[in-house]
XYZ file of C-alpha atoms in Angstrom:
617
model
C 272.928 -20.077 57.798
C 272.881 -22.500 54.901
C 274.908 -25.656 54.402
C 274.970 -27.395 51.036
C 271.687 -25.934 49.854
C 269.690 -26.474 53.060
C 266.313 -24.703 52.769
C 265.764 -21.112 53.763
C 263.397 -20.207 56.572
C 264.743 -22.353 59.384
C 263.308 -21.523 62.821
C 265.296 -18.654 64.313
C 265.480 -20.526 67.610
C 267.379 -23.340 66.004
C 271.086 -22.750 65.504
C 273.455 -24.616 63.277
C 277.057 -25.555 63.922
C 279.650 -22.823 64.635
C 282.193 -24.606 62.450
C 279.876 -25.401 59.506
C 281.030 -24.636 55.981
C 279.665 -21.412 54.576
C 278.667 -20.662 50.958
C 279.123 -24.322 50.040
C 282.825 -24.427 51.133
C 284.153 -26.800 53.778
C 286.432 -25.627 56.596
C 289.207 -27.651 58.079
C 291.480 -27.454 61.090
C 294.499 -29.536 60.324
C 292.752 -32.747 59.409
C 290.504 -34.638 57.033
C 286.860 -33.746 56.916
C 283.697 -35.786 56.765
C 280.337 -34.972 55.243
C 277.288 -35.616 57.406
C 273.848 -34.841 55.920
C 275.541 -32.422 53.569
C 277.473 -30.626 56.319
C 281.263 -30.867 56.250
C 282.806 -30.699 59.716
C 286.165 -31.356 61.335
C 287.323 -31.426 64.904
C 291.071 -31.349 65.308
C 291.429 -33.779 62.484
C 288.956 -36.254 63.912
C 285.739 -36.560 61.992
C 282.572 -36.365 64.060
C 279.522 -38.332 62.956
C 275.985 -38.732 64.310
C 274.288 -42.106 64.157
C 270.765 -40.676 63.723
C 271.602 -38.557 60.768
C 271.861 -35.203 62.609
C 275.042 -33.114 62.202
C 277.381 -33.145 65.135
C 277.388 -29.981 67.190
C 279.544 -28.341 69.721
C 278.482 -28.268 73.368
C 276.745 -24.906 73.078
C 274.969 -25.318 69.715
C 272.148 -27.498 68.357
C 270.992 -27.878 64.749
C 267.627 -29.309 63.706
C 265.374 -29.330 60.710
C 262.582 -26.881 61.479
C 260.142 -28.766 59.265
C 260.269 -31.733 61.636
C 258.692 -29.634 64.362
C 254.941 -30.067 64.017
C 252.598 -27.615 65.596
C 249.760 -29.145 67.619
C 246.495 -29.010 65.701
C 243.972 -26.580 67.094
C 240.802 -28.464 67.977
C 237.398 -27.244 66.902
C 234.639 -26.786 69.443
C 232.891 -29.978 68.353
C 236.147 -31.940 68.623
C 236.700 -30.619 72.136
C 233.129 -31.585 73.033
C 233.668 -35.137 71.778
C 236.895 -35.472 73.771
C 235.144 -34.253 76.918
C 232.292 -36.712 76.366
C 234.728 -39.587 75.939
C 236.659 -38.428 78.983
C 233.535 -38.353 81.113
C 232.581 -41.847 79.960
C 236.080 -43.152 80.756
C 235.790 -41.594 84.204
C 232.395 -43.258 84.763
C 233.986 -46.588 83.827
C 236.766 -46.022 86.354
C 239.451 -45.638 83.684
C 240.839 -42.485 85.269
C 244.442 -42.883 84.098
C 243.270 -43.237 80.505
C 241.069 -40.197 80.944
C 243.949 -38.149 82.373
C 246.171 -39.146 79.445
C 243.431 -38.166 76.969
C 242.942 -34.774 78.592
C 246.691 -34.165 78.786
C 247.417 -35.113 75.204
C 244.432 -33.213 73.766
C 244.946 -30.145 75.939
C 241.258 -30.219 76.888
C 239.734 -29.886 80.318
C 236.978 -32.248 81.391
C 235.348 -29.699 83.665
C 236.124 -26.460 85.430
C 238.375 -26.908 88.506
C 235.710 -25.296 90.682
C 233.197 -27.864 89.444
C 235.585 -30.721 90.191
C 236.111 -29.482 93.710
C 232.388 -28.948 94.147
C 231.435 -32.476 93.020
C 234.106 -34.087 95.198
C 232.894 -32.232 98.272
C 229.265 -33.131 97.541
C 230.042 -36.843 97.235
C 232.093 -36.696 100.446
C 229.328 -34.813 102.232
C 231.582 -31.921 103.211
C 228.739 -29.405 103.351
C 230.750 -26.613 105.002
C 233.076 -26.584 102.001
C 230.267 -26.867 99.495
C 228.385 -23.940 101.039
C 229.048 -21.851 104.082
C 226.355 -19.898 105.931
C 226.261 -16.210 105.137
C 227.989 -13.978 107.680
C 225.802 -11.205 109.049
C 227.755 -8.087 109.975
C 224.903 -5.703 110.567
C 221.171 -6.049 110.193
C 221.401 -4.545 106.729
C 224.643 -6.107 105.537
C 225.411 -9.690 104.581
C 228.749 -11.090 103.497
C 228.954 -14.259 101.486
C 231.501 -16.710 102.842
C 233.925 -18.396 100.472
C 232.608 -21.787 99.322
C 232.402 -24.017 96.272
C 228.948 -22.708 95.497
C 230.095 -19.083 95.560
C 232.931 -19.911 93.177
C 230.464 -21.489 90.768
C 228.145 -18.513 91.008
C 230.417 -16.407 88.808
C 230.323 -19.124 86.109
C 226.533 -19.459 85.952
C 224.054 -17.634 83.768
C 221.007 -17.795 86.046
C 221.168 -16.279 89.545
C 217.997 -18.133 90.549
C 219.755 -21.440 89.849
C 222.020 -20.863 92.842
C 218.969 -20.689 95.117
C 217.625 -23.967 93.721
C 221.007 -25.644 94.099
C 221.381 -24.385 97.644
C 217.901 -25.690 98.460
C 218.764 -29.182 97.200
C 222.043 -29.200 99.112
C 220.444 -28.039 102.356
C 217.695 -30.612 101.967
C 220.314 -33.370 101.755
C 222.178 -31.928 104.723
C 218.942 -31.743 106.726
C 217.974 -35.346 105.958
C 221.423 -36.636 106.866
C 221.239 -34.864 110.236
C 217.831 -36.450 110.847
C 219.104 -39.916 109.939
C 221.980 -39.446 112.407
C 219.422 -38.377 115.060
C 221.007 -34.907 115.268
C 217.686 -33.179 115.787
C 219.053 -29.812 116.952
C 221.402 -29.546 113.975
C 218.575 -30.506 111.633
C 216.326 -27.836 113.181
C 219.080 -25.269 112.737
C 219.337 -26.101 109.019
C 215.559 -25.965 108.640
C 215.073 -22.635 110.437
C 218.279 -20.713 109.762
C 219.219 -21.919 106.280
C 216.292 -23.454 104.378
C 213.491 -21.131 105.495
C 215.356 -17.840 104.757
C 215.713 -18.924 101.123
C 211.951 -18.290 100.715
C 211.862 -20.993 98.075
C 209.441 -23.930 97.778
C 207.739 -23.356 101.108
C 205.421 -26.271 100.466
C 208.395 -28.609 100.363
C 209.785 -27.058 103.558
C 206.516 -27.909 105.328
C 206.886 -31.503 104.146
C 210.494 -31.611 105.327
C 209.503 -30.325 108.766
C 207.106 -33.253 109.067
C 210.012 -35.682 108.852
C 211.038 -34.559 112.349
C 208.319 -36.887 113.601
C 209.894 -39.997 112.057
C 210.662 -42.527 114.767
C 213.681 -44.183 113.120
C 215.932 -43.991 110.079
C 213.990 -46.571 108.054
C 210.806 -44.592 108.562
C 212.554 -41.427 107.371
C 213.924 -43.068 104.226
C 210.520 -44.539 103.386
C 208.555 -41.315 103.854
C 211.141 -39.122 102.137
C 211.661 -41.692 99.346
C 215.358 -41.219 99.955
C 218.261 -43.659 99.726
C 219.769 -42.543 103.014
C 223.071 -40.946 103.904
C 225.902 -42.066 101.657
C 227.283 -42.145 98.151
C 224.059 -43.299 96.467
C 221.901 -40.369 97.561
C 224.718 -37.849 97.111
C 225.435 -39.053 93.576
C 221.757 -38.731 92.775
C 221.842 -35.234 94.272
C 224.856 -34.351 92.144
C 223.001 -35.435 89.016
C 220.241 -32.959 89.871
C 222.730 -30.200 90.647
C 224.539 -30.664 87.346
C 221.389 -29.687 85.454
C 221.793 -26.127 86.757
C 225.421 -25.781 85.673
C 226.435 -24.760 82.134
C 227.916 -27.705 80.205
C 231.096 -25.708 79.722
C 231.543 -25.868 83.500
C 230.355 -29.416 84.140
C 228.915 -31.930 81.693
C 225.441 -33.325 82.384
C 225.671 -36.798 83.922
C 226.334 -39.701 81.541
C 226.048 -37.363 78.588
C 227.574 -39.707 75.994
C 225.167 -42.496 76.927
C 222.272 -40.063 76.731
C 223.256 -38.975 73.230
C 223.692 -42.556 72.056
C 220.343 -43.544 73.496
C 218.677 -40.609 71.764
C 220.299 -41.603 68.475
C 219.055 -45.188 68.807
C 215.546 -44.042 69.703
C 215.465 -41.605 66.795
C 216.490 -44.326 64.358
C 213.767 -46.579 65.703
C 211.158 -43.847 65.468
C 212.113 -43.188 61.854
C 212.022 -46.875 60.968
C 208.817 -47.388 58.993
C 208.447 -51.025 60.009
C 209.523 -50.945 63.657
C 206.726 -52.717 65.507
C 208.195 -53.902 68.801
C 208.636 -52.384 72.223
C 211.348 -49.731 72.406
C 214.086 -50.831 74.793
C 215.579 -47.684 76.295
C 218.823 -49.464 77.205
C 221.870 -49.655 74.964
C 222.867 -53.207 75.842
C 220.239 -54.725 73.551
C 221.468 -52.986 70.391
C 224.675 -52.669 68.440
C 226.049 -49.158 68.154
C 228.107 -50.251 65.150
C 225.121 -50.596 62.800
C 222.158 -48.415 61.920
C 218.770 -49.683 63.061
C 216.643 -51.206 60.305
C 213.628 -53.522 60.573
C 212.927 -55.948 57.773
C 209.534 -55.600 56.144
C 209.201 -59.369 56.486
C 208.712 -58.802 60.219
C 205.622 -56.719 59.498
C 202.076 -58.190 59.445
C 201.554 -58.181 55.687
C 201.402 -61.898 54.919
C 198.250 -63.997 55.070
C 198.614 -66.469 57.924
C 195.049 -67.792 58.032
C 191.797 -67.429 56.115
C 188.591 -67.866 58.134
C 185.769 -69.097 55.887
C 183.076 -70.116 58.376
C 180.751 -67.206 57.498
C 178.491 -67.870 54.527
C 177.886 -64.284 53.473
C 179.499 -60.840 53.549
C 181.524 -60.143 56.701
C 180.797 -56.592 57.820
C 182.805 -56.233 60.994
C 185.669 -57.683 63.025
C 187.123 -56.699 66.387
C 189.778 -58.152 68.690
C 188.999 -58.248 72.402
C 190.852 -55.860 74.696
C 193.077 -58.641 76.040
C 193.874 -59.846 72.510
C 192.762 -63.444 73.166
C 189.546 -63.349 71.117
C 188.288 -62.049 67.797
C 184.601 -61.356 67.110
C 183.308 -61.227 63.533
C 179.839 -60.129 62.410
C 178.243 -61.027 59.113
C 175.270 -60.498 56.875
C 174.552 -64.203 57.498
C 172.981 -63.112 60.879
C 175.722 -64.645 63.035
C 178.521 -63.482 65.280
C 181.486 -65.836 65.517
C 183.871 -65.569 68.448
C 187.343 -66.945 67.746
C 190.004 -67.902 70.232
C 193.430 -66.412 69.483
C 196.548 -68.386 70.358
C 198.877 -65.490 71.165
C 201.957 -67.687 70.648
C 201.178 -69.474 67.387
C 198.902 -66.646 66.158
C 196.376 -69.230 64.996
C 192.630 -68.708 65.482
C 190.107 -71.363 66.398
C 186.298 -71.147 66.399
C 185.072 -70.698 69.963
C 181.333 -69.811 69.783
C 178.705 -68.910 67.226
C 176.046 -66.433 68.370
C 172.923 -66.581 66.209
C 169.609 -64.817 65.732
C 170.514 -61.369 64.427
C 167.800 -61.185 61.805
C 169.169 -58.151 59.939
C 172.794 -59.194 60.061
C 175.604 -57.763 62.231
C 177.313 -54.554 61.139
C 178.963 -53.439 64.399
C 180.426 -55.091 67.501
C 181.737 -53.685 70.802
C 183.574 -55.539 73.572
C 182.972 -54.513 77.183
C 186.105 -53.155 78.945
C 186.659 -56.491 80.738
C 185.736 -58.570 77.629
C 182.907 -60.296 79.504
C 180.184 -58.965 77.208
C 179.815 -58.320 73.507
C 177.176 -56.022 71.988
C 176.041 -56.584 68.416
C 174.248 -54.002 66.251
C 172.609 -54.366 62.859
C 172.320 -52.190 59.733
C 170.036 -49.183 59.236
C 166.728 -51.074 59.371
C 167.580 -52.814 62.674
C 165.846 -51.446 65.801
C 167.396 -53.971 68.197
C 170.769 -54.685 69.732
C 172.005 -57.845 71.429
C 174.167 -58.008 74.568
C 175.882 -61.403 74.836
C 177.784 -63.017 77.686
C 180.794 -64.265 75.749
C 181.918 -66.840 78.316
C 178.557 -68.605 78.560
C 177.270 -67.813 75.086
C 173.987 -66.639 76.634
C 172.015 -63.620 75.478
C 171.745 -61.308 78.484
C 169.769 -58.468 76.909
C 167.919 -57.880 73.686
C 167.113 -54.186 73.696
C 164.663 -52.216 71.609
C 163.064 -48.936 72.633
C 160.879 -48.558 69.553
C 160.305 -50.355 66.274
C 160.994 -47.016 64.591
C 164.536 -46.896 65.968
C 167.709 -47.588 64.041
C 170.398 -48.761 66.452
C 173.489 -49.094 64.277
C 176.300 -48.083 66.630
C 177.259 -48.629 70.267
C 180.041 -47.670 72.684
C 180.831 -48.841 76.215
C 181.321 -46.496 79.128
C 184.751 -47.154 80.703
C 183.043 -48.320 83.919
C 181.633 -51.336 82.040
C 178.177 -50.789 83.581
C 176.663 -48.558 80.914
C 176.697 -48.130 77.172
C 175.412 -45.623 74.612
C 173.722 -46.494 71.364
C 172.081 -44.660 68.493
C 171.376 -44.452 64.802
C 170.541 -42.176 61.887
C 166.853 -41.843 62.747
C 167.561 -39.518 65.665
C 167.941 -41.942 68.593
C 170.723 -41.490 71.121
C 170.367 -43.519 74.343
C 172.380 -44.350 77.454
C 171.409 -47.710 78.986
C 172.464 -50.151 81.694
C 173.364 -53.821 81.153
C 169.701 -54.857 81.364
C 168.741 -52.458 78.592
C 167.047 -49.978 80.931
C 167.057 -46.431 79.586
C 169.133 -44.097 81.782
C 169.319 -40.983 79.591
C 168.491 -39.938 76.073
C 169.395 -37.149 73.699
C 166.727 -36.142 71.221
C 167.241 -35.376 67.578
C 170.836 -36.558 67.166
C 171.290 -38.616 64.010
C 174.220 -40.827 64.975
C 176.566 -42.503 62.509
C 179.272 -43.702 64.941
C 179.929 -43.465 68.715
C 182.895 -43.476 71.111
C 183.140 -43.018 74.897
C 186.175 -41.125 76.148
C 188.203 -42.153 79.182
C 186.724 -39.453 81.432
C 183.547 -41.605 81.619
C 181.444 -38.498 80.912
C 182.027 -37.475 77.304
C 180.543 -39.352 74.362
C 181.764 -38.560 70.862
C 179.218 -38.948 68.088
C 179.548 -38.417 64.354
C 176.296 -37.251 62.819
C 174.677 -36.485 59.477
C 176.056 -32.913 59.553
C 179.581 -34.120 58.699
C 180.891 -33.439 62.194
C 181.862 -35.052 65.474
C 180.414 -33.528 68.613
C 181.089 -34.218 72.270
C 178.047 -34.931 74.458
C 178.071 -34.872 78.258
C 175.198 -36.872 79.733
C 175.826 -35.508 83.242
C 175.345 -31.782 82.613
C 173.603 -32.218 79.227
C 176.082 -30.035 77.345
C 177.494 -30.597 73.895
C 180.199 -29.000 71.764
C 181.577 -29.247 68.273
C 184.975 -30.946 67.985
C 185.512 -31.988 64.350
C 183.994 -30.517 61.213
C 184.533 -32.186 57.845
C 183.277 -31.183 54.390
C 182.021 -34.672 53.535
C 180.078 -37.374 55.431
C 181.986 -39.178 58.185
C 181.273 -42.859 57.564
C 183.045 -44.116 60.715
C 185.700 -43.102 63.222
C 187.818 -44.579 65.992
C 189.888 -42.999 68.785
C 193.409 -43.757 70.026
C 193.907 -45.280 73.469
C 195.034 -42.003 75.004
C 191.974 -40.202 73.637
C 194.068 -37.654 71.774
C 193.695 -38.719 68.137
C 190.695 -39.674 66.023
C 190.847 -41.643 62.780
C 188.025 -40.846 60.352
C 186.876 -42.616 57.189
C 185.412 -39.756 55.158
C 183.231 -40.389 52.115
C 185.088 -39.846 48.806
C 188.088 -38.450 50.749
C 189.731 -41.415 52.452
C 191.260 -41.616 55.911
C 191.859 -38.471 57.978
C 193.712 -38.091 61.280
C 192.440 -35.437 63.722
C 193.868 -34.097 66.969
C 190.875 -33.941 69.309
C 192.606 -31.689 71.876
C 193.713 -29.036 69.395
C 190.755 -29.735 67.077
C 192.908 -29.695 63.957
C 193.303 -31.998 60.982
C 196.738 -33.599 61.297
C 197.079 -35.725 58.175
C 195.267 -37.121 55.140
C 196.338 -40.628 54.188
C 196.587 -41.497 50.514
C 195.847 -44.599 48.493
C 192.618 -45.945 49.938
C 189.419 -46.037 47.858
C 186.547 -44.758 50.025
C 183.112 -44.066 48.582
C 179.856 -44.112 50.518
C 180.296 -47.584 51.980
C 180.935 -47.811 55.712
C 184.557 -48.848 56.136
C 186.203 -49.094 59.549
C 189.868 -48.242 60.071
C 192.001 -48.714 63.190
C 195.113 -47.713 65.075
C 197.547 -50.529 65.764
C 201.016 -51.869 66.273
C 203.243 -51.117 69.194
C 202.420 -47.717 70.694
C 199.717 -47.403 68.010
C 202.324 -46.172 65.552
C 200.416 -47.569 62.572
C 197.078 -47.061 60.884
C 195.179 -49.619 58.820
C 192.028 -49.364 56.744
C 189.958 -51.446 54.419
C 189.164 -50.206 50.938
C 186.666 -50.601 48.129
C 189.492 -51.722 45.816
C 189.705 -55.037 47.763
C 192.933 -54.119 49.574
C 194.051 -53.424 53.116
C 196.188 -50.305 53.419
C 198.707 -49.672 56.187
C 200.424 -46.370 56.939
C 202.935 -45.286 59.495
C 201.115 -42.662 61.520
C 203.622 -39.982 60.440
C 203.542 -40.815 56.720
C 200.764 -39.988 54.273
C 201.859 -42.638 51.798
C 201.043 -46.290 52.546
C 203.892 -48.543 53.608
C 201.907 -51.695 52.824
C 199.077 -52.697 50.510
C 197.768 -56.142 51.396
C 196.146 -58.090 48.581
C 194.133 -61.292 48.730
C 190.507 -60.263 49.271
C 188.334 -60.296 46.164
C 185.686 -57.754 47.223
C 185.437 -54.626 49.392
C 187.289 -54.827 52.710
C 184.789 -53.475 55.252
C 186.753 -53.530 58.472
C 190.221 -54.074 59.922
C 191.256 -54.741 63.515
C 194.782 -54.781 64.974
C 195.418 -57.059 67.913
C 196.052 -54.767 70.933
C 198.402 -57.269 72.622
C 200.148 -58.953 69.687
C 201.372 -56.076 67.486
C 202.179 -58.442 64.624
C 198.584 -59.650 64.196
C 195.978 -57.941 62.001
C 192.489 -59.066 60.915
C 190.417 -57.910 57.936
C 186.764 -58.625 57.070
C 185.443 -58.510 53.516
C 182.345 -58.785 51.382
C 183.973 -61.872 49.879
C 182.777 -63.746 52.986
C 186.224 -64.282 54.495
C 188.267 -62.951 57.379
C 191.981 -62.822 56.766
C 194.591 -62.937 59.519
C 197.791 -61.142 58.620
C 201.174 -61.642 60.268
C 204.927 -61.574 59.621
C 206.463 -63.602 56.812
C 206.973 -67.311 57.421
C 210.512 -68.557 57.975
C 211.533 -68.804 54.336
C 214.577 -67.821 52.310
C 214.596 -64.255 51.087
C 213.897 -65.355 47.510
C 210.966 -67.507 48.603
C 209.541 -64.723 50.765
C 209.718 -62.248 47.922
C 207.991 -64.700 45.633
C 204.890 -65.221 47.741
C 201.706 -64.662 45.772
C 199.887 -63.062 48.697
C 202.622 -60.760 49.790
C 202.435 -57.043 50.131
C 203.593 -54.284 47.859
C 205.418 -51.605 49.785
C 206.553 -48.113 49.107
C 209.019 -46.869 51.700
């Protein structure tokens, strides 16, 4: 019914007043009338009003504006997921009343009731409710008893998951019986419940061995188990949740996991992130996106070492990051001490007598020794004791040799050396020949971590793997142009090649595929040495014939930094393996430059530095 033009379409469940005026006319019953919200009503001559602006009604009628009734918004699947995640996090924080209110108001359910009952019984250790032994009626017939696990079975997608869950539950039950010294009960679980599952028999054999434990502490130590109680049961529940669909029960601490993944992904995508990744969330703000300033990156000259008096051909930090060795055409090797706090270098020792100059250096695994090699015409190599400055071995097999490269075996007792005239030797620390490989023209060498395989680039534009134990070799990398030098990542998976006229290439040694070609560097037929570096070896650096040092993020083909300051070809770069913000470069201009983060200057001053870096993100 309408009253004074009230809108059509009122909810049929809502009724208006019995005595309301119809067709715009007021009705009266022996008295004056009043108008309330456009409705004219009388009641035995006494006007009836409503102090909240709703027409008065008789005892058996109610009138309301249908438009004021708002239907609850239907939540999307993603919105329900977010509410469940928040609810789980509130529960983990102990804010259960807030969680209940959230679930009630949203109309969502945190988890399936069967899952709630299951988790409560697991934490309380009520194993008979969690799972009841099957009831055998006849030899060929088995009835499943009612239990939490059987209720969950209908909600799961994988039947085999029930077996795995039951195994984990019975294992906990078995260990708790053992801790309580209930040997007979534990044996019953082992023989009548665990063994019939026919699952993970190897683990069952290990569990049976725990029967010999003399006391509870011995059991917990051997089983690497927290013992009976909430801690071990909560850990068990976390494992069990992985077998349940998320619609039934959320994985443990799911919101924290997602946030941690988001933080880690932002860090991984940050081109200049060069510090250890903290997996915790307490060290970061979730209110801001992660972004590292380029001023934190090693692209500013911190020190220029000018003690060499001719071209510097090579530089290499020691494995512990406390020393830097530089080799020069001036026939000397200089060993520098690195202050890992101030990042300043100080001359430590000068090793002299390399008549042809020093074009390659290799630290022993423990940094006790340093081997120096010369250019193509050099048939000798020098093995120095760095601590004493004494020459331990000066090795030469033949005056016809060309020993231009060397690599240490991981055991620190042997090394391999070779050159382009076909020599390839394995020697001990006294220079005694242990093995040799004939006819291999070596350009660069590397020993892998298995202590058996030696990688060698040769004059056939390839890298081959040589095994000195069984005298086998195999092709690993094949390029179309000469490989001037290469280096290998710490894990032995990746190789970084400087390829003549092509630049820097990244290869996967396991899959034997070219991963990436890095752009920008000028590489002709000079020997230029590149390196992995930064935290987790996420970065790649290389010298260049255009007098620059180029830095790339390992995932990006375009350089993120071009370091200027050298005035001639940059022959070699080395990244400190311990201090990720420290980089060294050696050049034909006779200097070694040490690169680090920007000094503590204002932003305008930092951007105005003459020897800064140009970056393309």
